[in-house]
Short mmCIF file of C-alpha atoms and ligand atoms in Angstrom, two decimals:
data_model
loop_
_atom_site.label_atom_id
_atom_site.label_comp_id
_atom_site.label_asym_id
_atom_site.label_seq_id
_atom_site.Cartn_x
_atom_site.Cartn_y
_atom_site.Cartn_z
CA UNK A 1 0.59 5.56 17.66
CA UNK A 2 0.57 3.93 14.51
CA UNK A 3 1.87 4.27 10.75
CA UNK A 4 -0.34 4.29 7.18
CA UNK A 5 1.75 2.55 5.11
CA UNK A 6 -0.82 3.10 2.30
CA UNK A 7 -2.78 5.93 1.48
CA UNK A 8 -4.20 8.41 -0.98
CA UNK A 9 -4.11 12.24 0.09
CA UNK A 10 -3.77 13.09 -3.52
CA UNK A 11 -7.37 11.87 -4.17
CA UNK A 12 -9.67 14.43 -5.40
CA UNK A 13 -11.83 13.20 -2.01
CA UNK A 14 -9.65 15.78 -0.38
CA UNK A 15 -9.60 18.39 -2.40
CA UNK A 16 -11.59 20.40 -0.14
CA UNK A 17 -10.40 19.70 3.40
CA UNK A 18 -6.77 17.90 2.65
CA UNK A 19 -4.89 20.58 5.11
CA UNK A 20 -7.47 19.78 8.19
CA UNK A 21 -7.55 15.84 7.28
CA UNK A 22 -3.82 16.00 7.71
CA UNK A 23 -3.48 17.95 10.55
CA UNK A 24 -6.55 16.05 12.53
CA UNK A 25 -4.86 12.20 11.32
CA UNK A 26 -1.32 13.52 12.48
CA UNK A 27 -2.58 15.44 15.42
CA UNK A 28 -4.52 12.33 16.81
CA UNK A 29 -1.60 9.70 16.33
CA UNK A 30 -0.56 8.97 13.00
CA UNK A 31 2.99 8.86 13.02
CA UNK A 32 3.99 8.74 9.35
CA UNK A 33 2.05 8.12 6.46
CA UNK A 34 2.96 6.47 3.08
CA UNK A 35 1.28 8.30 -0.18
CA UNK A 36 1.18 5.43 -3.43
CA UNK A 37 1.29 6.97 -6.52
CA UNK A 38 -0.82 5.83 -9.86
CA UNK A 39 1.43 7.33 -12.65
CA UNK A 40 4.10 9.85 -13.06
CA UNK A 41 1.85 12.66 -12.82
CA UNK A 42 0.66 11.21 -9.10
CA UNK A 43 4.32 10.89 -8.51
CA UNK A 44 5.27 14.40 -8.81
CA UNK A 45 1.75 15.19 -6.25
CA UNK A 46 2.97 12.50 -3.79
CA UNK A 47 6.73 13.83 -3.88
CA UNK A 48 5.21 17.24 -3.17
CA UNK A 49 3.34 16.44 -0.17
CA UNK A 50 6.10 14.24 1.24
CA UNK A 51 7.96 17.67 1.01
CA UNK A 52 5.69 19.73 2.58
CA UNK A 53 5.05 17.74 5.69
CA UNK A 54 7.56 16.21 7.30
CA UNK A 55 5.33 12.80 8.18
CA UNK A 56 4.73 12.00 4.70
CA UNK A 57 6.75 9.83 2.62
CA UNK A 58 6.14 8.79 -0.85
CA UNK A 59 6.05 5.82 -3.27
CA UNK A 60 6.41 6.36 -7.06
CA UNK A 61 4.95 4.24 -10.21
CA UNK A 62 2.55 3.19 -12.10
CA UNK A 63 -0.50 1.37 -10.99
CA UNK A 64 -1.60 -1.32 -12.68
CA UNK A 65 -5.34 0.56 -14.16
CA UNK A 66 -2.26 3.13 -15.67
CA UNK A 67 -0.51 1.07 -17.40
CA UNK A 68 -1.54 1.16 -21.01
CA UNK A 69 -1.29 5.44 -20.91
CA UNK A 70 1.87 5.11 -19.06
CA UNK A 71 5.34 5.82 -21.51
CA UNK A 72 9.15 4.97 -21.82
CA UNK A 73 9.37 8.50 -20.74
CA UNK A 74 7.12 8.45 -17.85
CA UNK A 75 9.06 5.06 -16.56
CA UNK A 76 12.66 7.08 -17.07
CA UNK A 77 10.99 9.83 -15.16
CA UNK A 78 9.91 7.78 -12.31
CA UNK A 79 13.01 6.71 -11.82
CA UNK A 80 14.48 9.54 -11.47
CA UNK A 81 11.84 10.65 -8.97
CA UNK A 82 12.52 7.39 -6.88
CA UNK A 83 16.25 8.48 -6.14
CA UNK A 84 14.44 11.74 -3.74
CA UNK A 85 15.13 11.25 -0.31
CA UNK A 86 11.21 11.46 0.88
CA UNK A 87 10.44 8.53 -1.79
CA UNK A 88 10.48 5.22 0.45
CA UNK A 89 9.23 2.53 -2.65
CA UNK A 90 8.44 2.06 -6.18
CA UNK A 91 4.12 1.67 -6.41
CA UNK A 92 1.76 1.41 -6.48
CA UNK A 93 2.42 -1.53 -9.19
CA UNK A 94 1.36 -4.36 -10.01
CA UNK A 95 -1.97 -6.83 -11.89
CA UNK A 96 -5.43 -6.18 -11.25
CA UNK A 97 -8.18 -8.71 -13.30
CA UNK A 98 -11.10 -7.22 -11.41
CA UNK A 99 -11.37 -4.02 -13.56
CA UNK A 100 -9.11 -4.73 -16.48
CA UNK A 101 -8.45 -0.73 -17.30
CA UNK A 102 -5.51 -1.79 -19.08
CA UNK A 103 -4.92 -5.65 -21.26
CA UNK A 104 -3.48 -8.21 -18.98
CA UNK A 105 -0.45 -8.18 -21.18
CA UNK A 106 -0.06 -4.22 -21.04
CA UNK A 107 -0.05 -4.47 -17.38
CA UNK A 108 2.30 -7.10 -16.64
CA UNK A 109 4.89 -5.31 -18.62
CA UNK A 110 4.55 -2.14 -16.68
CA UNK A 111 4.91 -4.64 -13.17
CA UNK A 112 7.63 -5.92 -14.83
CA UNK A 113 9.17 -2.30 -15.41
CA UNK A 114 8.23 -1.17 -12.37
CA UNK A 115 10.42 -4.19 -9.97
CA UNK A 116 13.03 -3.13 -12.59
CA UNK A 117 13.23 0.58 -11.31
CA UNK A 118 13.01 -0.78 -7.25
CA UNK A 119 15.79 -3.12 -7.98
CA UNK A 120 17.64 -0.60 -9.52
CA UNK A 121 17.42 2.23 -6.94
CA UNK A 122 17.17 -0.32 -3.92
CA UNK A 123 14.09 0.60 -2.49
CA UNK A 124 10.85 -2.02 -2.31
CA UNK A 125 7.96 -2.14 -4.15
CA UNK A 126 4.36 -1.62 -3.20
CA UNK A 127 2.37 -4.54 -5.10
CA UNK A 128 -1.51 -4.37 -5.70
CA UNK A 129 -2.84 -7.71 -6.39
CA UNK A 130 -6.91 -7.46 -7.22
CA UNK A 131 -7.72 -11.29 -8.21
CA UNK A 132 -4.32 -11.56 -9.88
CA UNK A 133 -2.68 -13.59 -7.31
CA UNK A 134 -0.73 -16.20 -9.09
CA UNK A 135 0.21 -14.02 -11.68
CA UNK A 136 0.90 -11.52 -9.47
CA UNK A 137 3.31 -14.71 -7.45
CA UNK A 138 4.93 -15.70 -10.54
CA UNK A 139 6.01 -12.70 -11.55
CA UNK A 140 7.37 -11.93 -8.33
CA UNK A 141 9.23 -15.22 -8.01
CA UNK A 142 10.86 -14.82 -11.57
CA UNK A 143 12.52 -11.17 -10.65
CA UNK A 144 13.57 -13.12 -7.76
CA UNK A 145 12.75 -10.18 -5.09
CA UNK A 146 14.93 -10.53 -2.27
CA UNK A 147 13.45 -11.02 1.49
CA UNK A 148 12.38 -6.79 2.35
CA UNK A 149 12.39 -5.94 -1.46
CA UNK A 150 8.23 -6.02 -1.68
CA UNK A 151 4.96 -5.48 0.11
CA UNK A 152 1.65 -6.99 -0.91
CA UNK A 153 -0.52 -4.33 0.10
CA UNK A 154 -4.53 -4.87 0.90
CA UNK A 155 -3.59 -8.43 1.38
CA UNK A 156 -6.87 -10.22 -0.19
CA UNK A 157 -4.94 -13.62 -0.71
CA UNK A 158 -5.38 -16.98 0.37
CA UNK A 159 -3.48 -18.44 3.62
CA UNK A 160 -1.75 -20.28 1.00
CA UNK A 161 -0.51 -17.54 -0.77
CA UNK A 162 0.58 -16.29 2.38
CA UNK A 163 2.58 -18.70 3.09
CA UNK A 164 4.32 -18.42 -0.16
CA UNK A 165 4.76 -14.34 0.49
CA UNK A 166 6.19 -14.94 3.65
CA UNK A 167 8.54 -17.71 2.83
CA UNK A 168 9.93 -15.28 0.67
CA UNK A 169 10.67 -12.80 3.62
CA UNK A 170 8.14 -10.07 1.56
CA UNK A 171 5.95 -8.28 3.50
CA UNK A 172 1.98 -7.85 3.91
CA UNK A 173 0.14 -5.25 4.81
CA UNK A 174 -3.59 -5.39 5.99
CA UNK A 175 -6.77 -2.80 5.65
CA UNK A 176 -9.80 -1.93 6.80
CA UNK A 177 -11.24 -5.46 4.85
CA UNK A 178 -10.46 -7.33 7.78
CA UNK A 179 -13.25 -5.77 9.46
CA UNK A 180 -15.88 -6.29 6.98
CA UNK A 181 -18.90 -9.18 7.41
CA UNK A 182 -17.26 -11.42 4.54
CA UNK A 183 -13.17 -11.14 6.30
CA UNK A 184 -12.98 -14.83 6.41
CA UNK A 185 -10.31 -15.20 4.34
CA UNK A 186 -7.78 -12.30 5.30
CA UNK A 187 -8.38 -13.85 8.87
CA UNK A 188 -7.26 -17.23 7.56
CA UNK A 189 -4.47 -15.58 6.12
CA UNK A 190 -3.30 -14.02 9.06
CA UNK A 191 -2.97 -16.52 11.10
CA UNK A 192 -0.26 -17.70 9.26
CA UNK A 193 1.28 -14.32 8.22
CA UNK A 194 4.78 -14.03 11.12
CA UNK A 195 4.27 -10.97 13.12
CA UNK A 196 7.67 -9.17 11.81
CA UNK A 197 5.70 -9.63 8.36
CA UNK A 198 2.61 -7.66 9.28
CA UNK A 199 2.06 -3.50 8.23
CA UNK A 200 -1.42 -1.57 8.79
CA UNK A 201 -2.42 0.66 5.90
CA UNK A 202 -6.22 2.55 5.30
CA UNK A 203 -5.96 2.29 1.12
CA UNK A 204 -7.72 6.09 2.26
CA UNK A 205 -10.05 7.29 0.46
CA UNK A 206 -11.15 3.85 0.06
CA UNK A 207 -11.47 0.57 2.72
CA UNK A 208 -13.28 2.15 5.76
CA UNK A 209 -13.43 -0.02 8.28
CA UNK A 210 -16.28 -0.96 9.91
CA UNK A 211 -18.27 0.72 11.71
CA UNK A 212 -17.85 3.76 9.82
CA UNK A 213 -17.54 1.53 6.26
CA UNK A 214 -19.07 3.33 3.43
CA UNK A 215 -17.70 7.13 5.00
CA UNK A 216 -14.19 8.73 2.98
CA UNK A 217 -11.77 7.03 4.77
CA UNK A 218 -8.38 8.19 6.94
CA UNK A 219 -5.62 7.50 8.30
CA UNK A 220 -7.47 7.76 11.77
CA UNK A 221 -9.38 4.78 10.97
CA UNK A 222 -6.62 2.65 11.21
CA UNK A 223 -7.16 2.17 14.66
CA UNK A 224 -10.36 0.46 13.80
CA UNK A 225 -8.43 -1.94 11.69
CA UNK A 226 -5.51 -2.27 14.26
CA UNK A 227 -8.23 -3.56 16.90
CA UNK A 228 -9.49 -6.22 14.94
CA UNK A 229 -6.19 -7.51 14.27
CA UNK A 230 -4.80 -7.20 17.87
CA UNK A 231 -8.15 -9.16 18.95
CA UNK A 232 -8.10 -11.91 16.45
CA UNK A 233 -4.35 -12.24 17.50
CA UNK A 234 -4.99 -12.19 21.06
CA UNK A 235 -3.06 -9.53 21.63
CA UNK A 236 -3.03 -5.89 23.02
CA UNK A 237 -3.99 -2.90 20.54
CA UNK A 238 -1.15 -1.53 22.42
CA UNK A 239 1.64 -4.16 21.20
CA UNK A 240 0.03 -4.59 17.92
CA UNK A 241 0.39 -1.17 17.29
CA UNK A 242 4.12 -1.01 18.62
CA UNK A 243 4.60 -3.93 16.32
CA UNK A 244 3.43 -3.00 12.84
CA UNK A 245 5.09 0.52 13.63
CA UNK A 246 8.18 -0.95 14.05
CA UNK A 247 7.57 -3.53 11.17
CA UNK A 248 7.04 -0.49 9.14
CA UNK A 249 9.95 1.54 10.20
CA UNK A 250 12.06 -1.49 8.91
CA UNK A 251 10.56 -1.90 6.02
CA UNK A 252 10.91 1.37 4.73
CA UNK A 253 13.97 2.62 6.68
CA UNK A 254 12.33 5.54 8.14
NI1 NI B 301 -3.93 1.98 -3.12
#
């Protein structure tokens, strides 16, 4: 039915039911599921699931809160890691202002590392922007990512900044937020995002959608989120759903 292009079954939130959680999400219509990393250790978790069941996929990097513990080595080893078949994209990566757990300057250099590697190896990169976003645009501009080669995951931008993204030919994909009281802006934004542009993801543990917000999230929700999009697009959860599946099997060639 529909494909988490962003999740978190490493988390230690499942630690004590991960098998069942998997089993129920896949069971009740979650096709595939993308697992970000935070750092190489993540990595190696996120690889290992995407081994062990066969609707898992991984992306590996370092996420921006990472980046000042992350190492030359850890970024060699990453790459590495990124050439295994079950690795889809390089993230999560990226700036994010709101917390600050590494220096500004710390964590633009491991973005900038990180677009490096998905260059390299050819597969796209999972961005995190938290109150970052022109940074996060410049930087993005200046690699001079090609149309495919990125996805600005938990979209929080402005319709502006969509604009830009899409322009661009990157992709967006869009969380449980759009649900919540305050979603005025992501549904400004996606009015101008083009439907070929458009992924679903849960951010799972985190982002439950409403009515359930404040529960652990997975990747069942989604369908939550994938109803409020359909109805402020006026269109059928059906067709949305067919849509950002198909969106998603583009983007990351699965
Ligand atoms: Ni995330």
């Amino acid at each position: 039915m529909f494909i988490d292009t962003h999740a978190h079954y490493d988390d230690e939130a499942f630690d004590i039911d991960r098998e069942e959680v998997l089993k129920k999400v896949h069971d009740g219509g979650t096709e595939c599921i993308i697992n970000a990393a935070q750092d190489y250790k993540t990595s190696l978790t996120c690889v290992e699931m995407a081994e062990k069941y066969p609707f898992m996929y991984a992306a590996v990097g370092v996420h921006p809160h990472e980046a000042e513990k992350a190492s030359l080595k850890d970024l060699e080893l990453i790459e590495e890691l990124a050439k295994h078949e079950k690795v889809v994209a390089i993230g999560e990566a990226g700036l994010d202002y709101h917390y600050n757990f590494s220096s500004e300057q710390e964590q633009k250099r491991i973005f900038a590392a990180n677009i490096e590697i998905s260059k390299r190896v050819g597969k796209p990169i999972v961005v995190h922007d938290r109150e970052a976003h022109s940074d996060v645009l410049d930087m993005m501009r200046d690699a001079d990512i090609k149309p495919g080669g990125a996805v600005v995951h938990c979209f929080s931008g402005s319709a502006e900044m969509a604009k830009i993204v899409a322009s661009k030919g990157w992709f967006f994909s869009v969380g449980g937020a759009v649900t919540f009281k305050n979603a005025r802006r992501i549904i400004e934004a996606l009015a101008v995002i083009p439907d070929e542009l458009l992924m679903l993801e849960t951010d799972c543990p985190y982002m439950t959608p409403v009515p359930f917000r404040g529960r652990r999230n997975d990747s069942s929700y989604i369908e939550y989120t994938a109803r409020k999009i359909a109805e402020i697009k006026g269109i059928s959860y059906e067709m949305l759903c067919e849509m950002t599946n198909a969106n998603a099997r583009n983007f990351f060639a699965i």
